[in-house]
Amino acid sequence: MPLKPPKYDPRKGKARERHAINAAQRSEHSKALKCYVCNEDHKVIECPTLADSTVPERFNLVREARLCFSCLNKGHVTRDCRWKKKCEKNGCTRLHHQLLHEEPGTMSGISSVLDKGSILPVVRVCFRAPNGRTREGNVLIDSGAGTTVIRKDYARSLGLQGKREKIDLAVVGGERVEQPRSRKVTFSISALNGAEEHRIEDHEIEKTVLSVPRLDRPWLKSFAHLRDIDFSHKAGPIDLILGVQFSHLHAEDEVRQGRQFEPVGKRTKLGWFVIGSDSSQKTSKVCSLSFVQPVNLEKFYEFETLGIQAPQCHCPQIAMSPDDRRAIELIENSCKQQGGRYIIGLPWKKDKNLLPNNYSLAEKKLFSLERSLKRNDVKASLYNQVMNEYETNGWSRQLLQEEEEAKDKPSPDMASYIMIKIANENESQCPRAAVILKRDRYMDDLIHSKSTLEKAEKSKGEVYDVLATGSFKIREWFVSSSVQEMQAENVSSPEEENPDFKDNVIGENSECTTTKNVNLDGEEGIKTLGVTWNPQTDKFSFSVKEIKIETLTKRTLLSRISRLFDPLGLASVVTIKARVALQEIWKAKKYDWDDPLPEEILTLWYKLFRELESLNTITFPRCLRPDETCGPFELHVFADASATAYGAVAYLPGPPKKVPKLISSPRE
């Protein structure tokens, strides 16, 4: 019987041989089972050190141990690894182990600084670990916390050990935060000047978010009832949140209270703490939210592939939500034509849980509040003060009866559905009008180009007839130049010589309530996707306002450059410089999103801003083939590259000796 070749086992990093293993060999194998990361008796994929580390830290540990990034074994590198299985975590197709997978999409960080005007019940205590290590820390005595938690890095500094457990924390607002690998640790706490220790058993969390500001001790000493108390308050992060399960440590042995709105001192078994409002601090609450999406920045540069790289279609992978499917079914099933108009049922959401009528209960609460305010003048005055503040700031107002009976807002998705339905139903009779309605329409706007008035009139009539089947009326038309000029230069049929022909194209129509001709004597322009079209000259232009930015940062620069929408690359000769300069700032990795940029960078950018403003003087013809041309056209494409950028540009030279720029696409 022929022997089979040895099979490769990626978990062991070597081929498995088919032979008997005696007891001595098993013993030798068990001794060889050592983790390459921490040298303990377990596999690398079960290593707690690796599991507790972040993804960048795991990469460093694997690199230092000289392991393969794919199978986490020794003796080879990733490109020589026979374990060719992809990561497949969240659709990842890279050849690395799932423990080394890092999500590239969104990185967010929230930092919070406690309002310096508020003093929370924080006491300074002494922590003692089972290994004998001691350390001081801040404890928040939180009577609203159902769970006691300790900061993870603080627990590590004490050398605390414990069993890993998965816990769910419910925070304010109903959101649940999952802690998949939290350790359950045990330690003791005591007052700084006390000998009695209290055993605490709780879980680790990544961070407690809150931090304790500096306590103004001279201000506290100004209150007679707090003058002889030495508070052990120290600025820094909250190390332990003490929940209600340790209620004996919440109990107050002594309370020092002054007049109304003055801080209150309380003594517990852990020591003195003070709560209240610090009127000596005038600063407001500072909350900063940093939300960075590298993917969006990548898309900002990937957008330049428009017209060069065909985007991959992911339509089959995108499944509609149940609400979307139900809305489409409601529209399709309820759509019917009646009296020349279409009727569609509104896609109302289903009310699964109908709320009971609590009007009588709310009315009783109102009457009860009124009686309470009548008995207490101080409370009534404060209540009126708050309500007046709401009204003054515009936070509340009276709801009028007319607003309750307001009409429903327009539904553009329904109108678009009917427009496509009308085009499909009339496609056999008016194929060109159907194509125009489906291809050249955006919402309720339609743009189409014809070379002669005769063709324009014909297209207008066909579109008008198709829309009339659903009682849709065209309200206004915009043309690129005066009808007189078009008739003088482009007479192609006797029909166009008819003086009534002008009225048929853009003039009054008895079935249209309003029609509008563009004022050709003015500077009126129609802005289209960031590019302005001037009907008088029939040219495109950019409208760049004077750029005034007091402080230049990465955020303000990206925001300013992103405002110029140039899909055809008409302004690429200027925008490519700004993109390259912006890319250099990102490569430096020296500046945060809101850090002011140095003077040498500012000088370059102010020069680029002046060049961007010069785009106001440049125009581009909309029509690529003027009517007076009658010869052949050639498409000329040029490409070039440098150390910083490359690109291509296309021109359409023709008989009139004018060479309009067709499109360009630069890349950094």
XYZ file of C-alpha atoms in Angstrom:
668
model
C 0.000 0.000 0.000
C 1.620 3.284 -1.056
C 2.241 5.869 1.608
C 0.303 9.124 1.372
C 2.295 12.350 1.431
C 2.300 14.201 4.733
C -0.491 16.742 5.210
C 0.204 20.299 6.158
C -1.358 21.459 9.398
C -1.414 25.296 9.650
C -2.038 25.139 13.382
C 1.352 23.448 13.909
C 3.210 24.994 11.006
C 4.595 21.670 9.729
C 3.527 18.467 8.007
C 1.804 15.778 10.024
C 3.412 12.366 9.652
C 1.331 9.225 9.852
C 3.110 7.033 12.394
C 2.539 5.730 15.855
C 3.422 7.962 18.780
C 4.551 6.373 21.976
C 4.303 7.845 25.449
C 7.793 9.274 25.333
C 7.060 11.065 22.085
C 3.846 12.505 23.520
C 5.743 13.794 26.508
C 8.336 15.366 24.244
C 5.588 16.944 22.109
C 3.821 18.420 25.131
C 7.042 20.024 26.258
C 7.493 21.509 22.799
C 4.055 23.174 22.902
C 5.218 26.643 23.881
C 3.708 29.970 22.934
C 6.152 31.947 20.799
C 4.871 35.226 22.290
C 4.862 34.644 26.064
C 6.602 31.208 26.346
C 3.648 29.701 28.246
C 2.064 26.277 27.620
C -0.608 27.178 25.072
C -0.997 27.908 21.393
C -0.253 31.322 19.953
C -3.893 31.862 18.975
C -4.873 31.262 22.642
C -2.253 33.631 24.061
C -3.830 36.065 26.591
C -1.058 38.600 25.990
C -1.942 38.684 22.318
C -5.672 38.828 23.023
C -5.358 41.761 25.446
C -3.269 43.814 23.016
C -4.476 46.175 20.335
C -4.024 45.262 16.675
C -0.881 47.426 16.202
C 0.569 45.910 19.385
C -0.204 42.407 18.078
C 1.653 43.181 14.862
C 4.701 44.226 16.885
C 4.538 41.085 19.056
C 4.266 38.819 16.004
C 7.078 40.680 14.254
C 9.373 40.460 17.318
C 8.685 36.713 17.619
C 9.460 36.311 13.878
C 6.143 34.604 13.186
C 4.208 34.289 9.944
C 1.430 36.898 9.728
C -0.869 34.350 8.087
C -0.689 31.225 10.286
C 1.203 32.643 13.338
C 3.889 29.928 13.172
C 7.669 30.036 12.882
C 10.011 28.894 10.177
C 8.703 30.846 7.176
C 7.357 34.214 6.056
C 3.894 35.104 4.781
C 4.713 34.866 1.073
C 6.013 31.285 1.557
C 3.144 30.192 3.805
C 1.085 27.291 2.460
C -1.897 28.377 4.553
C -3.436 30.549 1.808
C -6.694 31.191 3.625
C -7.936 34.781 3.519
C -8.901 36.710 6.633
C -12.626 36.970 5.652
C -13.399 39.049 8.738
C -15.991 41.651 7.687
C -15.261 40.740 4.072
C -11.482 41.248 4.325
C -9.579 39.539 1.495
C -6.031 40.010 2.807
C -3.779 37.069 3.719
C -3.357 37.723 7.426
C -4.666 36.049 10.544
C -7.968 37.302 11.957
C -6.197 38.364 15.158
C -4.267 40.875 13.026
C -7.334 42.310 11.286
C -7.934 46.022 11.773
C -10.944 47.918 10.451
C -9.726 50.742 8.143
C -13.054 52.596 7.837
C -13.779 54.714 10.859
C -11.728 55.842 13.794
C -13.500 57.929 16.366
C -12.452 59.299 19.711
C -14.467 61.192 22.256
C -12.810 63.142 25.014
C -14.712 64.792 27.789
C -13.572 67.277 30.398
C -15.774 67.647 33.446
C -17.500 70.967 33.845
C -15.291 72.936 36.194
C -18.424 74.475 37.702
C -19.510 71.098 39.123
C -17.940 69.186 42.014
C -18.628 65.450 42.005
C -18.438 63.179 45.088
C -14.832 62.073 44.576
C -12.640 60.898 47.433
C -8.935 60.048 47.403
C -8.279 56.545 48.797
C -5.510 53.966 49.076
C -5.710 50.863 46.848
C -4.078 47.594 47.969
C -3.645 44.627 45.609
C -3.420 40.975 46.760
C 0.266 41.041 45.777
C 0.861 43.779 48.382
C 1.238 46.645 45.920
C -0.402 49.934 47.069
C -1.303 53.095 45.228
C -3.504 56.162 45.707
C -6.412 56.854 43.366
C -9.665 58.763 42.804
C -12.963 57.037 43.654
C -16.304 58.361 42.416
C -19.081 57.491 44.881
C -21.863 57.088 42.341
C -25.289 56.330 43.825
C -26.673 55.988 40.283
C -24.281 53.216 39.214
C -25.493 49.640 39.430
C -22.015 48.215 38.746
C -18.605 48.913 40.244
C -15.833 49.223 37.652
C -12.121 50.009 37.713
C -10.030 51.587 34.991
C -8.122 48.893 33.046
C -4.717 50.578 32.916
C -4.964 51.447 36.611
C -5.741 47.798 37.447
C -2.708 46.711 35.432
C -0.496 49.162 37.336
C -1.567 47.394 40.542
C -0.837 44.008 38.985
C -4.392 42.770 39.464
C -5.264 39.387 37.966
C -8.636 37.777 37.369
C -10.866 35.685 35.164
C -12.069 37.167 31.892
C -15.802 37.658 31.513
C -18.076 39.295 28.965
C -20.176 42.103 30.458
C -22.692 44.584 29.041
C -22.905 48.074 30.502
C -26.057 50.164 30.091
C -25.190 53.868 29.885
C -27.309 57.017 29.873
C -29.657 57.109 26.898
C -30.289 53.369 26.851
C -27.181 52.473 24.834
C -25.409 49.244 25.768
C -21.620 49.051 25.723
C -20.120 45.571 25.393
C -16.888 44.694 27.208
C -16.017 41.279 25.685
C -12.802 40.565 27.648
C -13.209 42.282 31.000
C -11.335 40.842 33.975
C -13.066 40.305 37.294
C -10.519 41.540 39.860
C -10.336 41.725 43.658
C -8.552 44.329 45.797
C -8.999 46.466 48.926
C -9.480 50.183 49.495
C -9.162 52.286 52.632
C -9.101 55.903 53.690
C -5.725 57.611 53.389
C -5.472 58.022 57.152
C -7.457 54.934 58.141
C -6.512 51.348 58.908
C -9.829 49.668 58.023
C -9.708 48.043 54.595
C -12.764 47.232 52.496
C -12.676 44.342 50.028
C -13.855 45.244 46.506
C -14.684 42.829 43.687
C -15.470 44.409 40.319
C -14.721 44.416 36.569
C -12.259 46.307 34.400
C -13.325 48.787 31.714
C -11.191 50.517 29.098
C -11.704 54.026 30.474
C -14.054 55.942 32.748
C -14.166 59.028 30.428
C -14.589 61.508 33.299
C -11.687 63.403 34.795
C -11.577 65.424 38.002
C -10.608 69.118 37.746
C -8.465 70.914 40.295
C -10.292 71.845 43.490
C -10.100 75.500 44.528
C -9.150 75.004 48.188
C -8.948 78.734 49.132
C -12.485 79.133 47.812
C -13.684 76.193 49.953
C -12.011 77.662 53.023
C -14.146 80.775 52.566
C -17.168 78.785 53.809
C -17.345 78.569 57.585
C -18.785 75.044 57.668
C -15.923 73.665 55.523
C -13.016 75.646 56.961
C -11.640 72.935 59.270
C -11.941 70.051 56.792
C -8.912 68.801 54.859
C -10.236 67.379 51.590
C -7.994 64.762 49.923
C -9.043 65.903 46.461
C -6.577 65.636 43.579
C -7.015 66.412 39.878
C -6.833 63.452 37.500
C -8.885 60.640 35.980
C -11.520 58.623 37.838
C -9.854 55.324 38.747
C -12.825 53.561 40.362
C -16.583 54.074 40.110
C -18.110 52.746 43.323
C -21.627 51.423 42.679
C -24.597 50.954 44.998
C -23.723 47.325 45.836
C -21.192 48.811 48.298
C -23.848 50.934 49.973
C -22.083 50.776 53.348
C -19.303 52.893 51.821
C -21.905 55.382 50.550
C -23.327 55.923 54.032
C -22.661 59.393 55.436
C -21.195 59.510 58.939
C -21.239 63.321 59.037
C -22.661 66.103 56.846
C -21.548 69.763 56.793
C -24.167 71.937 55.080
C -24.283 75.712 54.743
C -26.773 77.998 53.065
C -28.659 77.256 49.862
C -26.465 76.635 46.772
C -23.303 76.402 48.905
C -21.098 73.281 48.631
C -21.783 70.428 51.039
C -19.130 68.379 52.831
C -19.746 64.704 53.602
C -17.692 62.141 55.539
C -17.839 58.421 54.786
C -15.700 55.470 55.808
C -13.373 56.405 52.936
C -12.913 60.013 54.018
C -14.274 63.509 53.322
C -15.542 64.702 49.948
C -17.391 67.796 48.776
C -20.246 68.131 46.275
C -22.019 71.114 44.781
C -21.403 73.924 42.352
C -18.084 75.744 42.180
C -19.075 79.356 41.556
C -15.422 80.420 41.507
C -15.034 78.758 38.122
C -16.562 80.612 35.181
C -15.577 78.166 32.482
C -18.257 76.216 30.683
C -18.339 72.521 29.965
C -15.895 71.507 27.283
C -16.715 68.445 25.205
C -14.671 67.703 22.116
C -15.606 65.144 19.511
C -13.024 63.968 17.022
C -14.452 61.900 14.187
C -11.968 60.997 11.478
C -12.850 58.935 8.422
C -9.755 58.058 6.399
C -11.977 56.326 3.841
C -13.614 59.667 2.993
C -10.206 61.226 2.363
C -9.292 58.304 0.106
C -12.529 58.762 -1.830
C -11.614 62.439 -2.245
C -8.621 61.339 -4.338
C -10.282 58.270 -5.863
C -12.937 60.565 -7.340
C -10.351 61.580 -9.929
C -10.789 58.167 -11.573
C -14.118 59.351 -13.000
C -14.145 58.438 -16.670
C -10.917 56.408 -16.390
C -11.709 53.470 -14.176
C -15.029 51.663 -14.458
C -16.502 51.353 -10.948
C -17.326 47.870 -9.771
C -21.055 47.319 -9.420
C -22.133 46.010 -6.034
C -25.869 46.208 -6.672
C -26.579 42.476 -6.120
C -24.775 42.672 -2.782
C -26.924 45.529 -1.487
C -30.188 44.278 -0.046
C -33.044 46.660 0.537
C -34.354 47.047 4.043
C -37.828 45.690 4.849
C -39.140 49.262 5.068
C -37.813 50.084 1.577
C -39.326 46.939 0.085
C -42.658 47.650 1.738
C -42.661 51.269 0.469
C -42.001 50.133 -3.114
C -44.739 47.506 -2.884
C -47.214 50.096 -1.594
C -46.398 52.484 -4.447
C -46.644 49.782 -7.116
C -49.865 48.248 -5.781
C -51.664 51.534 -5.159
C -50.655 53.319 -8.380
C -53.624 53.871 -10.680
C -54.785 56.472 -13.201
C -58.051 58.247 -12.585
C -59.391 61.213 -14.549
C -56.108 61.652 -16.417
C -54.068 61.848 -13.206
C -52.169 59.259 -11.227
C -53.101 58.388 -7.664
C -50.583 56.755 -5.316
C -51.080 55.732 -1.716
C -48.691 57.272 0.796
C -46.185 54.728 2.167
C -47.164 55.133 5.808
C -45.179 53.245 8.389
C -46.965 50.605 10.380
C -47.778 51.562 13.953
C -46.938 48.312 15.711
C -47.497 49.632 19.229
C -50.361 52.092 19.521
C -49.878 54.430 22.470
C -52.816 54.821 24.863
C -54.663 58.111 25.107
C -53.084 59.820 28.119
C -54.717 63.227 27.668
C -56.667 63.003 30.935
C -53.543 61.964 32.851
C -51.523 64.843 31.374
C -54.336 67.246 32.244
C -54.340 66.050 35.862
C -50.562 66.527 36.030
C -50.965 70.073 34.722
C -53.605 70.959 37.323
C -51.474 69.408 40.058
C -48.461 71.483 38.961
C -50.548 74.657 38.946
C -51.758 74.001 42.504
C -48.174 73.341 43.626
C -46.927 76.588 42.090
C -49.739 78.572 43.725
C -48.675 77.308 47.146
C -44.964 78.091 46.635
C -44.158 81.549 45.249
C -40.409 80.870 45.029
C -40.958 77.721 43.011
C -43.459 79.508 40.759
C -41.003 82.335 40.136
C -38.207 79.935 39.186
C -40.572 77.949 36.960
C -41.705 81.089 35.115
C -38.092 82.191 34.749
C -37.111 78.917 33.075
C -40.144 78.884 30.771
C -39.507 82.495 29.733
C -35.908 81.566 28.963
C -37.118 78.708 26.735
C -39.393 81.089 24.847
C -36.759 83.836 24.552
C -34.156 81.439 23.146
C -36.644 79.956 20.716
C -36.589 76.529 22.358
C -40.365 76.475 22.782
C -43.330 78.203 21.166
C -47.074 77.881 20.901
C -48.291 75.323 18.377
C -51.028 76.858 16.246
C -54.126 75.027 15.088
C -53.231 75.715 11.450
C -49.951 73.843 11.817
C -51.729 70.719 13.013
C -53.811 70.750 9.841
C -50.868 71.505 7.521
C -50.709 69.699 4.212
C -48.262 66.914 3.501
C -44.945 67.845 1.931
C -44.142 66.856 -1.665
C -42.834 63.347 -2.220
C -40.186 63.431 -5.002
C -39.736 59.658 -5.030
C -43.383 59.194 -6.016
C -43.136 61.813 -8.764
C -39.968 60.170 -10.118
C -41.665 56.769 -10.091
C -44.589 58.111 -12.147
C -42.259 59.886 -14.613
C -40.406 56.627 -15.308
C -43.699 54.736 -15.515
C -45.062 57.214 -18.086
C -41.846 56.976 -20.135
C -41.998 53.169 -20.170
C -45.672 53.111 -21.145
C -45.107 55.491 -24.092
C -41.741 54.127 -25.214
C -43.186 52.374 -28.263
C -45.010 55.493 -29.533
C -42.382 58.113 -28.551
C -39.025 56.348 -28.086
C -36.956 59.550 -28.159
C -39.098 61.262 -25.537
C -38.871 58.162 -23.326
C -35.077 58.212 -23.546
C -34.995 61.935 -22.689
C -37.238 61.468 -19.640
C -35.229 58.527 -18.310
C -31.709 59.620 -19.239
C -31.706 63.439 -19.232
C -33.819 64.059 -16.122
C -32.787 64.744 -12.538
C -35.717 64.999 -10.097
C -38.062 67.501 -11.784
C -35.427 69.115 -14.029
C -34.722 68.015 -17.592
C -31.761 69.047 -19.741
C -31.425 68.161 -23.414
C -29.512 69.613 -26.355
C -30.435 69.949 -30.028
C -28.574 71.548 -32.929
C -31.565 73.296 -34.579
C -34.813 74.900 -33.532
C -36.751 72.421 -35.624
C -35.301 69.487 -33.697
C -35.796 71.314 -30.415
C -39.472 71.940 -31.208
C -39.957 68.310 -32.161
C -38.332 67.006 -28.975
C -40.281 69.493 -26.873
C -43.548 68.426 -28.449
C -42.865 64.729 -27.913
C -41.869 65.223 -24.288
C -44.862 67.471 -23.734
C -47.260 64.908 -25.233
C -45.844 62.060 -23.143
C -46.040 64.061 -19.904
C -49.570 65.181 -20.769
C -50.760 61.570 -20.509
C -50.177 61.876 -16.773
C -51.380 65.514 -16.525
C -47.812 66.776 -16.003
C -47.262 70.311 -17.312
C -43.956 71.867 -18.302
C -43.621 75.128 -16.410
C -40.611 76.854 -17.976
C -37.935 76.474 -20.631
C -34.365 77.741 -20.707
C -32.476 78.210 -23.975
C -28.795 78.784 -24.604
C -29.072 81.875 -26.848
C -31.633 84.255 -28.357
C -34.118 82.820 -30.826
C -33.375 85.658 -33.245
C -29.703 84.693 -33.449
C -30.564 81.040 -33.906
C -33.013 81.869 -36.676
C -30.523 84.196 -38.393
C -27.639 81.722 -38.314
C -29.274 78.285 -38.329
C -32.198 78.400 -40.801
C -32.426 74.808 -41.911
C -36.052 74.565 -43.042
C -38.893 76.800 -44.222
C -40.699 75.967 -41.033
C -38.071 77.813 -39.000
C -38.545 80.946 -41.100
C -42.112 81.170 -39.831
C -42.330 84.077 -37.304
C -44.700 81.986 -35.212
C -42.044 79.305 -34.813
C -40.423 81.202 -31.938
C -43.613 81.099 -29.917
C -43.924 77.365 -30.502
C -40.475 76.723 -29.034
C -40.304 78.858 -25.898
C -43.252 81.210 -26.135
C -46.602 81.197 -24.361
C -48.451 77.925 -24.425
C -52.116 77.838 -23.595
C -51.701 74.624 -21.632
C -48.773 75.870 -19.526
C -49.501 78.178 -16.654
C -46.099 79.887 -16.894
C -43.214 79.945 -19.311
C -39.979 81.821 -18.893
C -37.337 83.063 -21.290
C -33.929 83.813 -19.867
C -33.146 87.524 -19.728
C -30.392 87.662 -22.319
C -29.402 91.238 -21.504
C -28.514 90.478 -17.891
C -25.851 88.390 -16.219
C -28.255 85.689 -15.172
C -26.674 82.263 -14.786
C -27.928 78.862 -13.770
C -25.683 77.014 -11.343
C -25.318 73.315 -12.161
C -23.379 71.036 -9.772
C -20.927 73.751 -8.743
C -20.442 74.989 -12.330
C -22.296 78.052 -13.610
C -23.907 78.087 -17.057
C -24.489 81.494 -18.649
C -27.316 81.174 -21.215
C -26.319 84.440 -22.897
C -22.850 83.248 -23.880
C -23.629 79.521 -23.699
C -20.471 78.939 -21.685
C -19.540 77.275 -18.435
C -17.576 79.089 -15.749
C -16.563 78.725 -12.124
C -17.704 81.063 -9.396
C -14.976 81.173 -6.752
C -15.522 83.680 -3.970
C -12.658 85.474 -2.297
C -11.083 83.056 0.146
C -10.744 84.542 3.617
C -9.539 82.115 6.262
C -8.010 83.501 9.452
C -6.543 80.211 10.685
C -5.458 77.559 8.198
C -5.659 73.941 9.365
C -5.929 70.582 7.622
C -9.668 70.653 8.198
C -10.237 74.123 6.686
C -8.007 73.362 3.686
C -9.773 70.098 2.867
C -13.156 71.784 3.271
C -12.201 74.629 0.961
C -10.695 72.477 -1.803
C -13.625 70.054 -1.723
C -16.091 72.839 -2.527
C -14.913 73.135 -6.122
C -16.747 70.438 -8.055
C -14.933 69.866 -11.336
C -15.918 66.442 -12.747
C -14.573 67.198 -16.249
C -11.237 68.497 -15.006
C -11.653 71.881 -16.708
C -9.875 73.618 -13.824
C -7.330 70.862 -13.214
C -4.401 73.102 -14.133
C -5.069 74.946 -10.857
C -6.660 72.307 -8.649
C -3.855 69.778 -9.169
C -1.435 72.139 -7.405
C -3.747 72.388 -4.421
C -4.205 68.617 -4.279
C -0.474 67.962 -4.363
C 0.116 70.534 -1.613
C -2.663 68.996 0.468
C -1.168 65.538 0.017
C 2.226 66.769 1.203
C 0.659 68.008 4.447
C -0.876 64.569 5.051
C 2.397 62.806 4.316
C 4.199 64.918 6.911
C 2.018 63.476 9.733
C 3.021 66.396 11.942
C -0.260 68.230 12.205
C -3.600 67.289 13.671
C -6.906 68.255 12.059
C -7.160 71.587 13.906
C -3.480 72.470 14.415
C -2.453 75.841 12.890
C -0.075 75.329 9.967
C 3.408 76.934 9.920
C 4.256 80.098 8.023
C 6.063 78.426 5.100
C 2.971 76.341 4.314
C 0.663 79.354 4.668
C 2.660 81.327 2.090
C 2.249 78.557 -0.473
C -1.470 78.180 0.165
C -2.252 81.888 -0.024
C -0.630 81.872 -3.459
C -2.765 78.882 -4.463
C -5.893 80.671 -3.231
C -5.167 83.599 -5.541
C -4.839 81.175 -8.460
C -8.154 79.567 -7.551
C -9.823 82.975 -7.533
C -8.473 83.589 -11.046
C -10.821 80.853 -12.312
C -13.577 83.482 -12.297
C -12.082 84.949 -15.493
C -11.993 81.663 -17.440
C -14.924 80.314 -19.476
C -15.487 77.095 -21.413
C -17.904 76.681 -24.350
C -20.764 74.286 -23.748
C -21.260 73.417 -27.408
C -18.398 71.288 -28.730
C -19.577 71.400 -32.334
C -20.887 74.832 -33.390
C -23.569 74.901 -36.062
C -21.410 76.701 -38.629
C -18.941 73.820 -38.745
C -19.274 71.324 -41.539
C -15.972 69.452 -41.570
C -14.515 66.437 -39.771
C -13.478 66.468 -36.133
C -10.480 64.842 -34.511
C -9.973 63.796 -30.925
C -6.491 64.632 -29.602
C -5.391 63.189 -26.251
C -2.141 64.151 -24.496
C -0.642 62.519 -21.411
C 2.364 63.398 -19.294
C 3.825 62.668 -15.876
C 6.214 64.185 -13.366
C 7.583 63.277 -9.953
C 4.503 64.669 -8.210
C 1.565 64.116 -10.580
C 0.436 62.717 -13.900
C -2.601 63.249 -16.076
C -4.254 63.271 -19.458
C -6.198 65.904 -21.389
C -8.437 65.603 -24.460
C -9.085 68.288 -27.094
C -11.565 68.380 -29.977
C -10.020 70.469 -32.793
C -12.260 71.272 -35.743
C -12.522 73.446 -38.863
C -13.185 76.775 -37.075
C -9.569 76.736 -35.803
C -10.871 76.698 -32.280
C -9.705 73.883 -30.042
C -12.109 73.428 -27.133
C -10.864 71.538 -24.113
C -12.986 68.427 -23.776
C -11.900 66.739 -20.543
C -8.829 66.222 -18.369
C -7.986 64.035 -15.413
C -4.923 64.651 -13.232
C -3.679 62.370 -10.453
C -1.218 62.983 -7.664
